[in-house]
GROMACS .gro file of C-alpha atoms in nm:
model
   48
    1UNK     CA    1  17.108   7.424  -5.661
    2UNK     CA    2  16.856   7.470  -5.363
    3UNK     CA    3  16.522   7.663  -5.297
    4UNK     CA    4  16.588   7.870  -5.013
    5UNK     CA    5  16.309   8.109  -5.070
    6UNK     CA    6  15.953   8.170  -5.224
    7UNK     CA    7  15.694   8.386  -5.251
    8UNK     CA    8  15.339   8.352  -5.387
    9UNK     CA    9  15.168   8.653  -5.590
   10UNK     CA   10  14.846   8.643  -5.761
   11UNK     CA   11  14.966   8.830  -6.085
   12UNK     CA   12  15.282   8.711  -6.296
   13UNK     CA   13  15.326   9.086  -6.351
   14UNK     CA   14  15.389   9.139  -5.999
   15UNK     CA   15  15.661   8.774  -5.961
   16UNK     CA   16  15.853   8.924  -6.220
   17UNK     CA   17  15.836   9.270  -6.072
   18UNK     CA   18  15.954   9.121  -5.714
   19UNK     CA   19  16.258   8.893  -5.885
   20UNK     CA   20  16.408   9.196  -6.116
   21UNK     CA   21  16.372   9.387  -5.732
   22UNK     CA   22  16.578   9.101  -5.544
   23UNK     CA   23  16.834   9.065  -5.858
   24UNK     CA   24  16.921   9.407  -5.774
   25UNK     CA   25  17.025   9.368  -5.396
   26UNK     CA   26  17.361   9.287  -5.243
   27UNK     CA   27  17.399   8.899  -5.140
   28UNK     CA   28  17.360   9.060  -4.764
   29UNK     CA   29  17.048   9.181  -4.798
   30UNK     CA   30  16.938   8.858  -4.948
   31UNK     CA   31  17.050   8.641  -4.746
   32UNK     CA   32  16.826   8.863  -4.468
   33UNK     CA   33  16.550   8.764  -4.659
   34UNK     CA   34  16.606   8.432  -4.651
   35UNK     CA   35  16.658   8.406  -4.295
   36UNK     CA   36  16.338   8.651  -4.236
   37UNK     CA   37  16.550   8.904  -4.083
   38UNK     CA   38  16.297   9.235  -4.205
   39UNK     CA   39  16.427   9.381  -3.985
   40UNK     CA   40  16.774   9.454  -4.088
   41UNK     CA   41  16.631   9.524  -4.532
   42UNK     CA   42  16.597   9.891  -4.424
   43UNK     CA   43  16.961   9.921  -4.263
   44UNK     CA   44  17.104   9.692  -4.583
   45UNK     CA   45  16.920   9.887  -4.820
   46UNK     CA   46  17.165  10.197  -4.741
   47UNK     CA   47  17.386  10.216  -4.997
   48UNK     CA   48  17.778  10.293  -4.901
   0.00000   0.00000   0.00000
């Protein structure tokens, strides 16, 4: 297993709100936040 991503938040209230967020997303989307690809969230976010 590897770290591929992190954030920092100043609350625990708000990590745990931000992981149950990403849990939800397809591995596409994801992996455009991993690469820092913000860009392309909105058009991934579309659901099909």
């Amino acid at each position: 297993m590897e770290l591929v991503f992190t954030e920092t938040y100043d609350r625990i209230l708000d990590a745990i709100a931000r992981e149950c967020q990403i849990k939800g997303w397809s591995r596409a989307k994801k992996e455009a936040l991993i690469a820092l690809n913000y860009e392309a969230l909105p058009e991934l976010s579309q659901r099909k």
